[in-house]
CSV table of C-alpha atoms in Angstrom, one decimal:
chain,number,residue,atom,x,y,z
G,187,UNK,CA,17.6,9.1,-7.4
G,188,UNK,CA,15.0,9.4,-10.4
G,189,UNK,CA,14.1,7.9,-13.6
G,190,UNK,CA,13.0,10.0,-16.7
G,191,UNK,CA,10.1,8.5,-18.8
G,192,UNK,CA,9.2,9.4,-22.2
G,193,UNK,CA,5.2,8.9,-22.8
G,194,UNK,CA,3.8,7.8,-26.3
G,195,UNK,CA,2.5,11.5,-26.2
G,196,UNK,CA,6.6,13.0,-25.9
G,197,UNK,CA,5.7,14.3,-22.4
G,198,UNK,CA,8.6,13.5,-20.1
G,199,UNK,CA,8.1,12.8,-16.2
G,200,UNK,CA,10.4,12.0,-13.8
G,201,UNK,CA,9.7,10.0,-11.0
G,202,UNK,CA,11.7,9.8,-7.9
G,203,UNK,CA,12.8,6.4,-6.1
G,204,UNK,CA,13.0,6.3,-2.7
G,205,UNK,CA,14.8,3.4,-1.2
G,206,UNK,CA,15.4,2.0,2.3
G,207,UNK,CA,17.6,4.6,4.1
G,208,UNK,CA,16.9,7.0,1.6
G,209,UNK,CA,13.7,9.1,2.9
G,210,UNK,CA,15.4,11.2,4.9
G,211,UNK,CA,13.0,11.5,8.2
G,212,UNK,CA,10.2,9.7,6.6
G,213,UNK,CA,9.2,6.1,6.8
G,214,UNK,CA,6.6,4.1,4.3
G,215,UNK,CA,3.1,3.9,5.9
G,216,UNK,CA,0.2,1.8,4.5
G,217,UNK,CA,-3.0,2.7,4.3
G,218,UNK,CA,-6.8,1.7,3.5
G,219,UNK,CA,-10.3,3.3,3.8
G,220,UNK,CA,-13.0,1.8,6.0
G,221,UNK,CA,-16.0,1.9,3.3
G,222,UNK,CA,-20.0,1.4,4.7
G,223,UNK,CA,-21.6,-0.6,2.5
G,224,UNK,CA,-24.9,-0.6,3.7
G,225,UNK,CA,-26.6,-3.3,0.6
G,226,UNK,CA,-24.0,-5.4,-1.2
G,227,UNK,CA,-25.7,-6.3,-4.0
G,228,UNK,CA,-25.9,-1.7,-5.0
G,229,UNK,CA,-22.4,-1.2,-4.7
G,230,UNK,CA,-22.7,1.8,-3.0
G,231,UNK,CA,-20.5,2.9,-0.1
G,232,UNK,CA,-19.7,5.5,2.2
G,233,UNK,CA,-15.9,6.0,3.2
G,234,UNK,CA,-16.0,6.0,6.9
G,235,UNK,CA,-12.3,6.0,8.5
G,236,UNK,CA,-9.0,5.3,7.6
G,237,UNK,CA,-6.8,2.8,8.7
G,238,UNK,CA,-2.5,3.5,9.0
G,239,UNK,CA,0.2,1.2,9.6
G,240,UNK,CA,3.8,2.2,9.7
G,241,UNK,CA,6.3,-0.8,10.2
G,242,UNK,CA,9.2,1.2,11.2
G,243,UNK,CA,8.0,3.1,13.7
G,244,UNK,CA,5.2,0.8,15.2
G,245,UNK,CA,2.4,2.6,14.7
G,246,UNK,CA,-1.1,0.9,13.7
G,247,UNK,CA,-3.8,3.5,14.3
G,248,UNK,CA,-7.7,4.2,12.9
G,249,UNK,CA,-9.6,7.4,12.4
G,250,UNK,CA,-13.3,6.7,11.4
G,251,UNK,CA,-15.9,9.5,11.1
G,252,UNK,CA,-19.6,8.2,10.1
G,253,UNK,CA,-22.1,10.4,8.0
G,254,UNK,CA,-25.6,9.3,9.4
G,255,UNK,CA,-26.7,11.6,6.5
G,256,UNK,CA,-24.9,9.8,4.2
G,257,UNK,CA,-25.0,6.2,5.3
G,258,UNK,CA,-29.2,6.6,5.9
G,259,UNK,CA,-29.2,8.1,2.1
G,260,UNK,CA,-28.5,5.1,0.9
G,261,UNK,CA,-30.3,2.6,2.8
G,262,UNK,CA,-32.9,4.2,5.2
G,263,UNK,CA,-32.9,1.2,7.5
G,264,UNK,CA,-29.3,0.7,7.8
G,265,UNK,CA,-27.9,-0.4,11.4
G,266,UNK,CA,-26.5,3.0,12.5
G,267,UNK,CA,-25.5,1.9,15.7
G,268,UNK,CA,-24.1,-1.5,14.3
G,269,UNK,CA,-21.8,0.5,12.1
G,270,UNK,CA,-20.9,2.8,15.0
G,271,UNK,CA,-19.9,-0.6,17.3
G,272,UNK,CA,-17.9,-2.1,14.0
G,273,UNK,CA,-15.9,1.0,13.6
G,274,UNK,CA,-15.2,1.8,17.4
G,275,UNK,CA,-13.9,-1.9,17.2
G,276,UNK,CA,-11.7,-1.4,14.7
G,277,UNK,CA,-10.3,1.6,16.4
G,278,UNK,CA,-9.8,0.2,20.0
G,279,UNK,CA,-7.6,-3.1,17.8
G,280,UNK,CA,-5.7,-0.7,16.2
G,281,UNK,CA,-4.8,0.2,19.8
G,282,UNK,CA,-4.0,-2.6,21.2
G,283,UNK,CA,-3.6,-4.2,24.6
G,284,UNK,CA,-6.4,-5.4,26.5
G,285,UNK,CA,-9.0,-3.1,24.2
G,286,UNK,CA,-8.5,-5.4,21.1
G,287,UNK,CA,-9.4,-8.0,22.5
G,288,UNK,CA,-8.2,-11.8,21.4
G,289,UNK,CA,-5.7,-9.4,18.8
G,290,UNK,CA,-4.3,-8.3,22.0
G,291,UNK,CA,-1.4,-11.0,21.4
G,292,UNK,CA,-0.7,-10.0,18.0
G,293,UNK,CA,1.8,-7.5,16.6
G,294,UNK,CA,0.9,-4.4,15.1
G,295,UNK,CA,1.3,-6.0,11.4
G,296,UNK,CA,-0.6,-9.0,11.7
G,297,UNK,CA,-3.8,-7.0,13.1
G,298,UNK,CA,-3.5,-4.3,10.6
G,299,UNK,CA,-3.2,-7.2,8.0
G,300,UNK,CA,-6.4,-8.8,9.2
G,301,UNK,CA,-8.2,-5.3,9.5
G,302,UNK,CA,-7.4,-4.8,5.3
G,303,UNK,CA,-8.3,-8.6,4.4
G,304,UNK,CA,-11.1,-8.5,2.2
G,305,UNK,CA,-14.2,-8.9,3.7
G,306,UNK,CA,-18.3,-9.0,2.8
G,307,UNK,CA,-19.4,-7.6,5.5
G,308,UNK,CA,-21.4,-4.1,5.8
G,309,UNK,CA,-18.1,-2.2,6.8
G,310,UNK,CA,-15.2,-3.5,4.4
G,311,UNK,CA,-11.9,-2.0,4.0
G,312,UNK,CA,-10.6,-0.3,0.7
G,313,UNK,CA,-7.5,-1.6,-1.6
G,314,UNK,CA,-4.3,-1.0,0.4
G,315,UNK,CA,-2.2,2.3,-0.4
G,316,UNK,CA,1.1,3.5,0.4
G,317,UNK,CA,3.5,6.7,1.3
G,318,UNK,CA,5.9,8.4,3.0
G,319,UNK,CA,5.5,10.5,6.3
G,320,UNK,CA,7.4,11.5,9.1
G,321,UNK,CA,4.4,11.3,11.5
G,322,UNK,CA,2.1,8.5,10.9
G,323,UNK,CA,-0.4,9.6,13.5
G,324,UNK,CA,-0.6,13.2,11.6
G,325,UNK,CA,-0.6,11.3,8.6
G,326,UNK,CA,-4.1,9.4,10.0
G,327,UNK,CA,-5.4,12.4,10.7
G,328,UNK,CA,-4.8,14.1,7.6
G,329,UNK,CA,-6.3,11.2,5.4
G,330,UNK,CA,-9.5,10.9,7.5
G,331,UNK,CA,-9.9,15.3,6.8
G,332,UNK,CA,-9.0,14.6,3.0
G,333,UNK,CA,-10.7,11.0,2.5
G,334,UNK,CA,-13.6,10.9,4.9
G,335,UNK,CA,-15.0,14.5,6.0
């Protein structure tokens, strides 16, 4: 299915809608960056992993990659091996079992959700995104290469 739009401009687009049972062999995913953001008050940030959750097939799953270069660019007397522990944490919830610790217990969904809540912390996660894919865990990997690296 697909809607035509007519812009202000006369360019048409169509844009295709994909509804439940409709994807063929892909599901939705969400998605959100892990940023680094080593002093608040600057703004500045360094995107540092990727976090992917895909109801449908139960997958919840985190890639993170850390530019020392980068992160020490911006603050010189960041906590390098802080960052290191807060994003190998996040990876090993995403996981699961006894390696997430006290999120053990919980579903995939409700520790992905708590993974994207906002946060003021030096490692903060990005605005929620969404897609399609066939292979969420391909998916992660591919966003980490194109978002990350």
């Amino acid at each position: 299915m697909s809607e035509r739009h007519i812009h202000m401009a006369g360019h048409v687009t169509e844009r295709h809608i994909t509804r439940a049972g409709q994807g063929g062999d892909r599901d939705v995913f969400e998605y959100a960056l892990l940023r680094v953001v080593p002093r608040v008050e600057r703004g500045e940030c360094v995107n540092a992993g990727v976090v992917v959750y895909c109801r449908a097939q139960g997958y919840l799953g985190a890639r993170t990659h850390l530019d020392e270069a980068r992160l020490l660019a911006l603050d010189p007397a960041a906590d390098v091996a802080g960052v290191r522990a807060v994003l190998a944490a996040i990876e090993r919830t995403c996981a699961g079992r006894e390696q997430a610790g006290q999120a053990a217990g919980d579903d995939a969904g409700r520790r992905y959700r708590w993974l994207v809540a906002p946060r003021s912390a030096i490692v903060q996660p990005g605005p929620v995104h969404t897609g399609l894919t066939a292979d969420p865990a391909a998916e992660t990997e591919r966003l980490l290469n194109l978002l990350v690296r």
